[in-house]
Amino acid sequence: MLKTYSLLTFLFLSAGALEARSQSVPDTIIPSNHKLNVSALKPGLKQYLVYAQSAAKNKVLNLSVWVRDVKAGTHNGEAVITTTQHWYSNDTAAYRSVYSVNRGSDFMPIYHTETIGNHTRAYNWAPTRVTGADTLAANESKTFKLDLQKPCFNWNLDIETFEQLQLASGKSFAINFYDAGHGEPKYTLYKVVGSEVLTMLDNTKIDCWKLETGGKAPNGMDYTQTFWLSKKGHEFVKEEDKFGPNMRVKIKLPLTTPNIVANFNR
């Protein structure tokens, strides 16, 4: 009887260890392994209120609105996803416009350009290299070239990438992200740290997964980033970034929010 009990105990503990191990090993996310659920990314105009607080300036709140317009289309006969971004604040020097093209089958980046102030940088993106786009006259990165060891995702589209993750309790993801023109690609670890029910403006409840990453910023400051994504609709709802004593919050605005870009173009 003792031997039987010991065997059952061993099997139980081993199964638990295997389960814990399977949950702790992150899924590697690169375009070539097709682990994103691209169909979960919903086209449409999405607008976010972004505010930043500094502990050193306790009477100042930096506000901005980010607009991201996701569309399905075709490029050279291939299905693609385009994302157009506008970042607005009360400072024209901080305005940013971004345009990205990704392959529709696996969200592999194809093209990326961003303009900040009078500076424009544009890149052609392939699985093995990123190069400066020579078709744009104002491109300040025409001569840029970076060979890639592995295909990588566009870090400027982190929100859209998160909405395609197959989130579940205990899961973690090592995503190969690259911020075009800056350094080299690197794997960033994101963990599902739990779930939380958020109350929206109309008092409806949305059950969300909480996805988290953290580490040290280039200046040595500890940081954490937490993202709330709805379990039902794979929708990015909220983000909280903590950099030492400072904080930045991003909240998705309701669909009733007027289209800021359209109002500027009247």
Coordinates of C-alpha atoms in Angstrom, one line a residue:
M1 CA 0.0 0.0 0.0
L2 CA 2.9 2.3 0.8
K3 CA 4.5 1.7 -2.5
T4 CA 1.2 2.4 -4.3
Y5 CA 0.8 5.6 -2.4
S6 CA 4.3 6.7 -3.1
L7 CA 3.9 6.0 -6.8
L8 CA 0.6 8.0 -7.0
T9 CA 2.3 10.8 -5.1
F10 CA 5.2 10.8 -7.5
L11 CA 2.9 10.8 -10.5
F12 CA 0.8 13.6 -9.1
L13 CA 3.8 15.8 -8.3
S14 CA 5.4 15.1 -11.7
A15 CA 2.2 16.0 -13.5
G16 CA 2.0 19.2 -11.5
A17 CA 5.6 20.0 -12.3
L18 CA 5.1 19.4 -16.0
E19 CA 2.0 21.6 -15.9
A20 CA 3.9 24.4 -14.1
R21 CA 6.8 24.0 -16.5
S22 CA 4.5 24.1 -19.6
Q23 CA 3.0 27.4 -18.2
S24 CA 6.3 29.0 -17.5
V25 CA 7.9 28.3 -20.9
P26 CA 7.0 31.3 -23.1
D27 CA 5.6 30.9 -26.6
T28 CA 8.1 32.3 -29.1
I29 CA 6.3 34.7 -31.4
I30 CA 7.8 35.5 -34.8
P31 CA 6.1 36.0 -38.1
S32 CA 7.3 32.7 -39.5
N33 CA 5.8 30.4 -36.9
H34 CA 2.2 31.8 -37.5
K35 CA 1.3 31.8 -33.8
L36 CA -0.7 35.0 -34.0
N37 CA -4.5 34.8 -34.6
V38 CA -4.6 37.5 -37.3
S39 CA -8.3 37.1 -37.7
A40 CA -8.8 38.5 -34.2
L41 CA -7.5 41.9 -35.3
K42 CA -10.5 44.0 -36.2
P43 CA -10.3 46.7 -38.8
G44 CA -11.6 50.1 -37.8
L45 CA -10.8 53.5 -36.3
K46 CA -9.5 53.4 -32.7
Q47 CA -8.8 56.4 -30.6
Y48 CA -6.9 56.5 -27.2
L49 CA -6.6 59.1 -24.5
V50 CA -3.0 59.1 -23.3
Y51 CA -1.8 61.0 -20.2
A52 CA 1.5 61.1 -18.3
Q53 CA 2.1 62.0 -14.7
S54 CA 5.5 63.0 -13.3
A55 CA 6.1 62.9 -9.5
A56 CA 8.3 66.0 -9.8
K57 CA 5.4 68.0 -11.4
N58 CA 2.4 67.2 -9.3
K59 CA 0.3 70.0 -10.9
V60 CA 0.9 69.0 -14.5
L61 CA -0.8 66.4 -16.6
N62 CA 0.4 65.8 -20.1
L63 CA -2.5 64.9 -22.4
S64 CA -2.6 63.6 -25.9
V65 CA -4.9 61.5 -28.2
W66 CA -3.6 58.7 -30.4
V67 CA -5.6 57.7 -33.5
R68 CA -5.0 54.3 -35.1
D69 CA -6.9 53.3 -38.2
V70 CA -6.6 49.6 -39.2
K71 CA -7.7 48.6 -42.7
A72 CA -7.6 45.4 -44.8
G73 CA -6.3 45.8 -48.4
T74 CA -4.1 44.4 -51.1
H75 CA -0.5 45.1 -52.2
N76 CA 1.0 43.5 -55.3
G77 CA -1.9 41.0 -55.3
E78 CA -1.2 40.0 -51.7
A79 CA -3.6 40.6 -48.7
V80 CA -2.2 43.2 -46.4
I81 CA -3.2 45.1 -43.2
T82 CA -2.5 48.8 -43.1
T83 CA -2.3 50.9 -40.0
T84 CA -2.3 54.7 -40.0
Q85 CA -1.5 56.6 -36.8
H86 CA -1.8 60.2 -35.7
W87 CA -0.5 61.4 -32.3
Y88 CA -2.0 64.7 -31.3
S89 CA -1.3 67.0 -28.3
N90 CA -1.1 70.7 -27.5
D91 CA 2.5 70.8 -28.9
T92 CA 2.9 70.7 -32.7
A93 CA 6.5 69.6 -32.3
A94 CA 5.2 66.4 -30.6
Y95 CA 2.8 65.5 -33.5
R96 CA 3.6 62.2 -35.1
S97 CA 2.2 60.5 -38.2
V98 CA 2.9 56.8 -38.9
Y99 CA 1.9 54.5 -41.7
S100 CA 2.6 50.7 -41.6
V101 CA 1.9 47.8 -44.0
N102 CA 1.8 44.2 -42.8
R103 CA 1.2 40.9 -44.6
G104 CA -2.3 39.7 -44.0
S105 CA -1.4 36.1 -43.4
D106 CA 1.0 36.5 -40.5
F107 CA 1.4 40.2 -39.8
M108 CA 4.9 40.2 -41.1
P109 CA 5.9 43.9 -41.6
I110 CA 6.4 45.0 -45.3
Y111 CA 6.7 48.8 -45.0
H112 CA 6.9 51.4 -42.2
T113 CA 7.2 55.2 -42.3
E114 CA 6.9 57.8 -39.6
T115 CA 7.2 61.6 -39.5
I116 CA 8.0 63.6 -36.4
G117 CA 8.2 67.3 -37.0
N118 CA 10.1 67.8 -40.2
H119 CA 11.9 64.4 -40.1
T120 CA 10.7 61.5 -42.1
R121 CA 12.1 58.0 -42.0
A122 CA 10.8 55.1 -44.2
Y123 CA 11.8 51.4 -44.3
N124 CA 11.1 48.4 -46.5
W125 CA 10.8 45.4 -44.3
A126 CA 11.5 41.8 -45.3
P127 CA 12.0 38.6 -43.2
T128 CA 15.8 38.8 -43.6
R129 CA 16.5 42.5 -43.7
V130 CA 15.2 46.1 -43.1
T131 CA 16.4 48.7 -45.6
G132 CA 15.7 52.4 -46.1
A133 CA 13.0 53.1 -48.7
D134 CA 14.6 54.9 -51.7
T135 CA 11.2 55.8 -53.3
L136 CA 10.5 58.5 -50.8
A137 CA 12.5 61.7 -51.6
A138 CA 12.4 63.1 -48.0
N139 CA 13.5 59.9 -46.4
E140 CA 16.3 60.5 -44.0
S141 CA 17.0 56.8 -43.7
K142 CA 17.6 56.0 -47.4
T143 CA 21.0 54.4 -46.7
F144 CA 19.8 52.3 -43.7
K145 CA 20.3 48.6 -43.8
L146 CA 20.0 45.9 -41.1
D147 CA 20.3 42.2 -41.7
L148 CA 17.9 40.1 -39.5
Q149 CA 18.7 36.8 -37.9
K150 CA 15.0 36.1 -37.5
P151 CA 11.9 37.7 -38.8
C152 CA 10.5 40.2 -36.4
F153 CA 7.4 42.3 -35.7
N154 CA 7.0 46.1 -35.8
W155 CA 7.2 47.4 -32.2
N156 CA 5.2 50.5 -33.3
L157 CA 2.2 48.1 -33.7
D158 CA 2.5 46.5 -30.3
I159 CA -1.2 47.1 -29.6
E160 CA -2.3 45.4 -32.8
T161 CA 0.1 42.5 -32.1
F162 CA -1.3 42.0 -28.5
E163 CA -4.8 41.8 -29.9
Q164 CA -3.7 38.8 -31.9
L165 CA -2.1 36.8 -29.1
Q166 CA -3.9 33.7 -27.9
L167 CA -4.1 34.7 -24.2
A168 CA -4.9 32.4 -21.4
S169 CA -4.1 32.0 -17.7
G170 CA -0.4 31.3 -17.0
K171 CA 0.7 31.9 -20.6
S172 CA 3.8 34.0 -21.5
F173 CA 5.1 35.2 -24.8
A174 CA 8.6 36.1 -26.1
I175 CA 7.9 38.5 -29.0
N176 CA 10.6 39.4 -31.4
F177 CA 10.0 43.2 -31.7
Y178 CA 12.0 45.8 -33.6
D179 CA 11.7 49.6 -33.4
A180 CA 12.7 50.5 -37.0
G181 CA 15.9 52.4 -37.2
H182 CA 16.8 51.9 -33.6
G183 CA 19.3 49.3 -32.4
E184 CA 18.5 45.6 -33.3
P185 CA 15.4 43.4 -32.8
K186 CA 15.1 41.7 -29.4
Y187 CA 12.7 39.3 -27.7
T188 CA 10.5 40.9 -25.1
L189 CA 8.8 38.7 -22.5
Y190 CA 5.1 39.3 -21.8
K191 CA 3.3 37.4 -19.1
V192 CA -0.4 36.9 -18.5
V193 CA -0.5 37.9 -14.8
G194 CA -4.2 37.5 -14.1
S195 CA -7.5 38.9 -15.2
E196 CA -9.7 41.8 -14.1
V197 CA -13.2 43.0 -14.8
L198 CA -13.2 46.6 -15.9
T199 CA -16.2 48.9 -15.7
M200 CA -16.7 51.0 -18.8
L201 CA -18.3 54.5 -19.2
D202 CA -21.8 53.0 -19.6
N203 CA -21.3 50.8 -16.5
T204 CA -21.0 47.7 -18.7
K205 CA -18.4 45.1 -17.4
I206 CA -15.6 43.7 -19.6
D207 CA -13.6 40.7 -18.4
C208 CA -10.0 41.3 -19.4
W209 CA -6.7 39.5 -19.4
K210 CA -3.8 41.4 -17.9
L211 CA -0.6 41.2 -19.9
E212 CA 2.6 42.5 -18.3
T213 CA 6.2 43.2 -19.1
G214 CA 9.0 45.0 -17.2
G215 CA 12.7 45.5 -16.7
K216 CA 15.1 48.4 -16.7
A217 CA 15.0 51.4 -19.0
P218 CA 18.2 52.6 -20.8
N219 CA 18.5 55.2 -18.0
G220 CA 18.6 52.4 -15.4
M221 CA 15.1 53.1 -14.1
D222 CA 12.8 50.1 -13.3
Y223 CA 9.6 50.0 -15.3
T224 CA 6.5 47.9 -15.7
Q225 CA 3.9 47.9 -18.5
T226 CA 0.5 46.4 -18.0
F227 CA -2.1 45.9 -20.8
W228 CA -5.8 45.0 -20.4
L229 CA -7.2 43.0 -23.3
S230 CA -10.8 41.8 -23.4
K231 CA -11.3 38.0 -23.2
K232 CA -14.3 38.0 -25.6
G233 CA -13.3 40.5 -28.3
H234 CA -9.5 40.5 -28.1
E235 CA -9.8 44.2 -27.7
F236 CA -7.0 46.4 -26.2
V237 CA -8.8 48.5 -23.6
K238 CA -6.2 50.0 -21.2
E239 CA -2.5 50.3 -20.5
E240 CA -0.6 51.5 -17.5
D241 CA 3.2 52.2 -17.7
K242 CA 5.2 52.9 -14.5
F243 CA 8.7 54.3 -14.8
G244 CA 10.0 54.7 -11.3
P245 CA 7.8 57.4 -9.8
N246 CA 6.3 58.4 -13.1
M247 CA 3.3 57.0 -14.9
R248 CA 1.6 56.9 -18.3
V249 CA -1.9 55.7 -18.9
K250 CA -3.6 54.8 -22.2
I251 CA -7.4 54.3 -22.4
K252 CA -9.4 53.4 -25.4
L253 CA -12.1 56.0 -26.1
P254 CA -15.7 55.0 -26.9
L255 CA -16.9 54.7 -30.4
T256 CA -19.0 57.9 -29.9
T257 CA -15.8 59.9 -29.9
P258 CA -15.7 62.2 -33.0
N259 CA -13.1 61.3 -35.6
I260 CA -10.3 63.7 -34.8
V261 CA -8.6 63.3 -38.2
A262 CA -11.8 63.9 -40.1
N263 CA -12.5 67.1 -38.2
F264 CA -9.0 68.5 -39.0
N265 CA -9.6 67.8 -42.7
R266 CA -12.9 69.7 -43.0

